[in-house]
Coordinates of N, CA, C and O in Angstrom, one line a residue:
X74 N 65.8 102.0 125.8 CA 66.1 100.8 126.4 C 65.6 100.3 127.7 O 66.3 100.9 129.4
X75 N 65.3 99.4 127.8 CA 64.4 98.7 129.0 C 65.6 97.6 129.7 O 65.8 96.7 128.8
X76 N 65.9 97.9 131.0 CA 67.1 97.2 131.8 C 66.8 95.4 131.7 O 65.3 95.3 131.2
X77 N 67.9 94.9 131.0 CA 67.2 93.4 131.0 C 68.0 92.8 132.1 O 68.8 93.4 132.6
X78 N 67.6 91.4 132.1 CA 68.4 90.2 133.0 C 70.2 90.3 133.0 O 71.1 90.8 133.7
X79 N 70.8 90.0 131.7 CA 72.4 90.4 130.9 C 72.6 91.6 130.8 O 73.7 91.5 131.2
X80 N 71.8 92.5 130.9 CA 72.6 94.6 131.9 C 72.9 94.0 133.1 O 74.2 95.3 133.6
X81 N 72.5 93.3 134.2 CA 72.8 94.4 135.1 C 73.6 92.9 135.6 O 74.6 93.6 136.7
X82 N 74.4 92.1 135.1 CA 75.5 91.2 135.5 C 76.5 91.4 134.3 O 76.5 92.8 133.3
X83 N 77.7 91.8 135.7 CA 79.1 92.7 135.1 C 79.4 91.6 133.2 O 80.0 93.1 132.8
X84 N 79.4 90.5 133.2 CA 80.5 90.1 132.1 C 78.6 89.1 131.6 O 78.0 88.4 132.0
X85 N 77.8 89.5 130.2 CA 77.2 88.5 129.2 C 77.9 87.7 128.7 O 78.4 88.4 127.3
X86 N 77.9 86.5 128.7 CA 78.9 85.3 127.4 C 78.0 85.8 126.9 O 78.7 86.1 125.4
X87 N 77.2 85.6 126.0 CA 76.3 85.4 124.8 C 76.4 87.0 123.8 O 76.3 86.9 123.3
X88 N 76.7 87.8 124.7 CA 76.7 88.8 124.3 C 77.9 89.5 124.1 O 77.9 90.2 123.1
X89 N 79.0 88.5 124.9 CA 80.1 89.4 124.6 C 80.1 88.4 123.3 O 81.6 88.3 122.0
X90 N 80.0 87.2 123.2 CA 79.9 86.0 122.0 C 79.9 87.4 120.7 O 80.0 87.0 119.4
X91 N 78.5 87.8 120.8 CA 77.4 88.3 120.0 C 78.3 89.2 119.4 O 79.1 89.6 117.9
X92 N 79.9 89.9 120.0 CA 80.6 91.4 119.8 C 81.5 90.7 118.9 O 82.0 91.4 118.2
X93 N 82.0 89.3 119.5 CA 83.1 88.8 118.6 C 82.7 88.4 117.4 O 83.6 88.9 115.7
X94 N 81.1 87.8 116.8 CA 80.9 87.8 115.5 C 81.1 88.9 114.9 O 81.3 88.7 114.0
X95 N 80.3 90.0 115.1 CA 80.6 90.7 114.5 C 81.2 91.9 114.4 O 81.5 91.9 113.5
X96 N 82.5 91.8 115.3 CA 83.7 92.1 115.2 C 84.3 91.1 113.7 O 85.1 92.1 112.7
X97 N 84.6 89.7 114.4 CA 84.8 89.1 112.8 C 83.9 89.6 111.8 O 85.0 90.1 110.7
X98 N 82.4 89.7 111.5 CA 82.3 90.1 110.6 C 82.8 91.2 109.9 O 83.4 91.9 109.0
X99 N 83.0 92.4 110.3 CA 83.7 93.7 110.0 C 85.4 93.7 109.6 O 85.6 93.9 108.8
X100 N 85.9 92.2 109.9 CA 87.4 92.2 109.7 C 86.6 91.4 108.3 O 87.8 91.7 107.5
X101 N 86.1 90.4 108.2 CA 86.6 89.3 107.1 C 85.5 90.3 106.1 O 85.9 90.1 104.6
X102 N 84.8 91.4 106.3 CA 83.8 92.4 105.2 C 85.0 93.3 104.3 O 85.3 93.2 103.2
X103 N 85.9 93.7 105.6 CA 87.0 94.3 104.9 C 88.3 93.3 104.3 O 89.0 93.9 103.2
X104 N 88.4 92.4 104.6 CA 89.2 91.7 103.9 C 89.1 91.7 102.2 O 89.3 91.9 101.4
X105 N 87.5 91.1 102.5 CA 87.0 90.4 101.3 C 87.3 92.0 99.9 O 86.9 92.1 99.7
X106 N 86.7 92.9 100.7 CA 86.8 94.4 99.7 C 87.8 95.3 99.4 O 87.2 96.3 98.9
X107 N 88.6 95.9 100.6 CA 89.3 96.4 100.2 C 91.0 95.9 99.9 O 91.4 95.2 101.2
X108 N 91.5 96.2 99.2 CA 92.7 95.4 98.7 C 94.0 95.9 99.9 O 94.6 95.5 100.1
X109 N 93.8 97.4 100.1 CA 95.5 97.6 101.2 C 95.0 96.8 102.2 O 96.1 96.0 102.7
X110 N 94.4 96.3 102.6 CA 93.5 95.9 103.5 C 94.4 94.4 103.5 O 95.4 93.9 104.5
X111 N 94.1 93.3 102.7 CA 95.0 92.7 102.4 C 96.5 92.5 102.0 O 97.1 91.6 102.6
X112 N 97.2 93.3 101.2 CA 97.9 93.6 101.4 C 98.5 93.9 102.4 O 99.9 93.4 102.9
X113 N 98.5 94.5 103.7 CA 99.0 95.0 105.1 C 99.3 93.2 105.3 O 99.6 92.9 105.6
X114 N 97.8 93.0 105.3 CA 97.7 91.5 106.1 C 99.2 90.2 105.7 O 99.2 90.0 106.3
X115 N 99.2 90.7 104.2 CA 99.9 89.3 104.1 C 101.5 89.8 103.9 O 102.2 89.5 104.5
X116 N 101.5 91.1 104.5 CA 102.9 92.4 104.3 C 103.3 91.9 105.9 O 104.8 91.1 106.6
X117 N 102.0 91.8 106.6 CA 102.8 91.3 108.3 C 103.3 90.2 108.7 O 103.9 89.4 109.2
X118 N 101.6 88.8 108.0 CA 102.7 88.0 108.3 C 103.6 87.3 107.4 O 104.5 86.4 108.1
X119 N 104.6 88.2 106.7 CA 105.5 88.0 105.8 C 106.4 88.6 107.2 O 107.6 87.5 106.7
X120 N 106.5 89.2 107.4 CA 107.4 90.7 108.3 C 107.5 88.8 109.8 O 108.3 88.7 110.2
X121 N 105.8 88.3 110.7 CA 105.8 87.3 110.8 C 107.8 86.8 111.2 O 107.3 85.7 111.6
X122 N 107.2 85.8 109.4 CA 108.0 84.8 109.3 C 109.0 84.9 109.5 O 110.0 84.5 109.3
X123 N 109.6 86.2 108.7 CA 111.3 86.6 108.9 C 111.3 87.4 110.1 O 112.3 86.8 110.2
X124 N 111.1 87.0 110.6 CA 111.0 86.9 112.3 C 111.8 85.6 112.9 O 112.8 86.3 113.8
X125 N 111.0 85.1 112.6 CA 110.9 83.7 113.3 C 112.6 83.1 112.1 O 113.5 83.2 113.2
X126 N 112.6 83.3 111.5 CA 113.7 82.9 110.5 C 115.0 83.5 111.2 O 115.7 82.9 110.7
X127 N 115.3 84.6 111.2 CA 115.8 85.6 111.5 C 116.7 85.6 113.2 O 116.9 85.8 113.5
X128 N 115.4 84.9 113.6 CA 115.0 84.5 115.1 C 115.5 86.0 116.2 O 116.2 86.6 116.7
X129 N 113.9 86.4 115.5 CA 114.3 87.8 116.3 C 114.1 87.9 117.6 O 113.0 87.7 118.1
X130 N 114.2 88.5 119.1 CA 114.0 88.3 119.8 C 113.0 88.9 120.3 O 112.0 89.9 119.7
X131 N 111.6 87.8 121.0 CA 110.3 88.8 121.4 C 110.3 90.2 121.3 O 108.9 90.2 121.0
X132 N 110.5 90.6 122.1 CA 111.0 92.0 122.6 C 110.7 92.6 121.5 O 109.7 94.0 121.2
X133 N 111.6 92.6 120.5 CA 111.1 93.0 119.3 C 109.9 92.8 118.4 O 109.6 93.3 117.3
X134 N 109.7 90.9 118.3 CA 109.3 90.8 117.5 C 107.4 91.9 118.5 O 106.0 91.6 117.6
X135 N 107.9 91.8 119.8 CA 106.1 92.4 120.1 C 106.3 93.6 119.8 O 104.8 94.3 119.0
X136 N 107.4 94.4 119.5 CA 107.3 95.8 119.0 C 106.8 95.6 117.6 O 106.2 96.7 117.0
X137 N 107.0 94.9 116.9 CA 106.5 94.5 115.2 C 105.1 94.4 115.9 O 104.4 94.9 114.3
X138 N 104.9 93.7 116.2 CA 103.4 93.5 116.6 C 102.7 94.3 116.9 O 101.1 94.4 116.5
X139 N 102.5 95.3 117.8 CA 101.7 96.2 117.5 C 101.8 97.4 116.9 O 101.2 97.8 116.9
X140 N 103.1 97.1 116.0 CA 103.2 98.5 114.9 C 102.2 97.6 113.4 O 102.3 98.6 112.9
X141 N 102.4 96.7 113.5 CA 101.7 95.6 112.8 C 99.6 95.9 113.1 O 99.3 96.0 112.4
X142 N 99.2 95.1 114.0 CA 98.1 95.7 114.7 C 97.8 96.8 114.5 O 96.9 97.3 114.5
X143 N 98.2 97.8 114.7 CA 98.5 99.5 114.6 C 97.6 99.8 113.0 O 96.5 100.6 112.7
X144 N 99.0 98.8 112.4 CA 98.5 99.5 110.6 C 96.7 98.9 109.7 O 95.6 98.9 109.8
X145 N 96.7 97.2 111.1 CA 95.1 97.0 110.6 C 94.0 97.3 111.3 O 93.1 97.2 111.0
X146 N 94.3 98.0 112.2 CA 93.2 98.7 112.9 C 93.1 100.5 112.4 O 91.7 100.5 111.5
X147 N 93.5 100.9 112.3 CA 93.8 101.9 111.4 C 93.6 101.3 110.1 O 92.4 102.5 109.2
X148 N 93.4 100.6 109.3 CA 92.7 100.1 108.5 C 91.0 100.0 108.5 O 89.9 100.1 107.2
X149 N 90.6 99.4 109.5 CA 89.7 99.4 109.9 C 88.7 99.9 110.5 O 87.8 100.5 109.6
X150 N 88.9 101.3 110.1 CA 88.5 102.6 110.8 C 88.8 102.8 109.6 O 87.4 103.9 109.2
X151 N 89.7 103.6 109.2 CA 89.6 104.0 107.4 C 88.6 103.3 106.8 O 87.3 104.2 106.2
X152 N 88.5 102.2 106.6 CA 86.7 101.5 105.6 C 85.9 102.2 106.5 O 84.4 102.2 105.5
X153 N 85.6 102.1 107.7 CA 84.0 102.2 108.2 C 84.1 103.8 108.1 O 83.1 104.4 108.1
X154 N 85.1 104.7 108.2 CA 85.0 105.9 108.2 C 84.8 106.4 106.7 O 83.8 107.2 106.4
X155 N 85.1 105.9 105.8 CA 84.4 105.7 104.4 C 83.3 105.4 104.2 O 82.7 106.3 103.2
X156 N 82.3 104.7 104.7 CA 81.1 103.8 105.0 C 80.4 104.8 105.0 O 79.8 105.0 105.0
X157 N 80.4 105.3 106.2 CA 79.5 106.4 107.4 C 79.8 107.9 106.2 O 78.5 108.0 106.0
X158 N 80.7 108.1 106.1 CA 80.9 108.7 104.8 C 80.1 108.7 103.4 O 79.3 110.6 103.3
X159 N 80.1 107.6 102.7 CA 79.1 107.4 101.6 C 77.7 107.4 101.9 O 76.9 107.4 101.8
X160 N 77.8 106.8 103.4 CA 76.1 107.0 104.1 C 75.5 108.5 104.1 O 74.4 108.9 103.6
X161 N 76.1 109.4 104.7 CA 75.9 110.6 105.6 C 76.4 111.5 104.3 O 75.2 112.7 103.9
X162 N 77.3 111.8 103.0 CA 77.2 112.6 102.0 C 77.1 112.0 100.3 O 77.8 110.7 100.2
X163 N 75.5 111.3 100.0 CA 75.1 111.1 98.9 C 76.3 111.4 97.3 O 75.8 110.8 96.1
X164 N 76.1 112.6 97.5 CA 77.1 113.3 95.9 C 77.6 114.2 96.1 O 78.8 113.9 97.3
X165 N 78.4 113.8 95.1 CA 80.5 113.8 95.5 C 80.1 115.6 95.7 O 79.7 116.6 96.3
X166 N 81.0 115.7 97.1 CA 81.3 116.7 98.0 C 82.6 117.1 98.1 O 83.4 115.8 98.9
X167 N 83.5 118.4 98.3 CA 84.5 118.3 99.1 C 85.1 117.6 100.0 O 86.5 117.4 100.5
X168 N 84.3 118.1 101.3 CA 84.5 117.6 102.6 C 84.6 116.4 102.5 O 85.5 116.2 103.4
X169 N 83.6 115.4 102.1 CA 83.8 113.9 102.0 C 85.1 113.4 101.4 O 85.5 112.8 102.4
X170 N 85.3 114.2 100.5 CA 86.7 113.1 99.9 C 87.5 113.6 101.0 O 88.6 113.2 101.2
X171 N 88.1 115.9 102.0 CA 88.8 115.8 102.9 C 89.0 114.5 104.0 O 89.8 114.0 104.1
X172 N 87.5 114.4 104.3 CA 87.4 113.1 105.0 C 88.2 111.6 104.9 O 88.9 111.2 105.9
X173 N 87.2 111.4 103.7 CA 88.3 110.3 103.0 C 90.0 110.6 102.8 O 90.5 109.2 103.5
X174 N 90.2 111.3 102.4 CA 92.0 111.7 102.6 C 92.4 111.6 103.4 O 93.4 110.8 103.7
X175 N 91.8 112.3 104.2 CA 93.0 112.4 105.1 C 92.9 110.6 106.7 O 93.7 110.5 106.8
X176 N 91.5 110.6 106.4 CA 91.6 109.1 106.9 C 92.8 108.1 106.2 O 93.6 107.6 107.3
X177 N 92.3 108.3 105.1 CA 93.5 107.4 104.5 C 95.3 107.2 104.6 O 96.1 106.9 104.9
X178 N 95.0 109.2 104.7 CA 96.9 109.4 105.0 C 97.2 109.1 106.2 O 98.0 108.7 106.5
X179 N 95.7 109.1 107.4 CA 96.4 107.9 108.7 C 96.9 106.8 108.5 O 98.0 106.2 109.1
X180 N 96.5 106.5 107.7 CA 97.1 105.3 107.1 C 98.2 104.8 107.1 O 98.9 104.2 107.8
X181 N 98.5 105.8 105.7 CA 99.2 105.4 105.2 C 100.7 106.3 106.5 O 101.6 105.6 106.1
X182 N 100.9 107.3 106.8 CA 101.8 107.7 107.9 C 101.8 106.2 109.0 O 103.1 106.3 109.1
X183 N 100.9 105.7 109.1 CA 101.3 104.5 110.3 C 101.9 103.3 109.8 O 102.7 102.5 110.0
X184 N 101.3 102.7 108.4 CA 102.2 102.3 108.3 C 103.5 102.4 107.5 O 104.5 101.5 107.4
X185 N 104.1 104.1 106.9 CA 105.2 104.1 106.1 C 105.6 103.6 107.8 O 107.5 104.0 108.5
X186 N 105.4 104.3 109.4 CA 106.6 104.4 110.2 C 106.1 102.6 110.5 O 107.5 103.1 111.1
X187 N 105.8 101.5 110.3 CA 105.6 100.3 110.9 C 106.4 100.1 110.2 O 107.9 99.1 110.4
X188 N 107.3 100.1 108.9 CA 108.2 100.1 107.4 C 109.3 100.3 108.0 O 110.1 99.7 107.7
X189 N 109.1 102.0 109.2 CA 110.4 101.9 109.6 C 111.2 100.8 110.5 O 112.1 100.8 110.9
X190 N 110.0 100.7 111.2 CA 110.2 100.0 112.7 C 111.0 98.5 112.6 O 111.2 98.1 112.9
X191 N 110.0 97.9 111.3 CA 110.8 96.6 110.4 C 112.0 97.2 109.6 O 112.4 96.1 109.7
X192 N 112.4 98.3 109.2 CA 113.7 98.2 108.9 C 114.8 98.4 109.7 O 115.4 97.7 109.4
X193 N 114.2 98.9 111.1 CA 115.3 98.5 111.7 C 114.6 97.2 112.8 O 116.5 97.5 112.8
X194 N 114.7 96.4 112.9 CA 114.5 95.3 113.1 C 115.3 94.1 112.1 O 116.6 93.7 112.3
X195 N 114.7 94.2 110.6 CA 115.2 93.6 110.3 C 116.9 93.7 109.5 O 117.8 93.1 108.8
X196 N 116.7 95.0 108.7 CA 118.0 95.2 108.1 C 119.4 94.8 109.0 O 119.8 94.6 108.2
X197 N 119.5 95.6 109.7 CA 120.9 95.4 110.6 C 121.2 93.6 110.3 O 122.3 93.4 109.7
X198 N 120.3 92.4 110.7 CA 120.1 91.4 110.5 C 120.1 90.5 109.1 O 121.8 90.0 109.1
X199 N 119.6 91.4 108.7 CA 120.0 90.7 107.0 C 121.8 90.9 106.8 O 122.2 90.7 106.3
X200 N 122.2 92.6 106.7 CA 123.2 92.7 107.0 C 124.2 91.9 107.1 O 125.0 91.6 106.2
X201 N 123.8 91.7 108.5 CA 124.8 90.8 109.0 C 125.4 89.4 107.6 O 125.8 88.6 108.1
X202 N 123.6 88.9 107.9 CA 123.6 87.2 106.9 C 124.1 87.7 105.8 O 125.0 86.6 105.0
X203 N 124.8 88.8 105.5 CA 124.6 89.3 103.7 C 126.8 89.7 103.5 O 127.5 88.8 102.6
X204 N 126.7 90.3 104.6 CA 128.0 90.6 104.8 C 128.8 90.3 105.7 O 129.9 90.7 106.8

């Protein structure tokens, strides 16, 4: 790789812009092709809307945002791992199944964790309103 002018600068804004465009393309691809990513995104939007309706304090909304962001991030990483596995192993292989299953399991574990966080934030408020 030969050095160029943009590599000597601390920040190359054209390269930075390209990296954001590529990252956005990955998010769009995942949205279009992965049902669970869409489900988690819609659930996240609902959670943030509910947080506004229930006037959840900002610090708790920040905790919610971290949990939601982690779930969406893990979905993106899971999608990448699935595609890498498909490229490298093009026939059925138990090892490929393990790779895909464990990556999906990571998403599941954190999605359940995020649901617990949401429950801890929302359930007491909903109970207070109802009773």
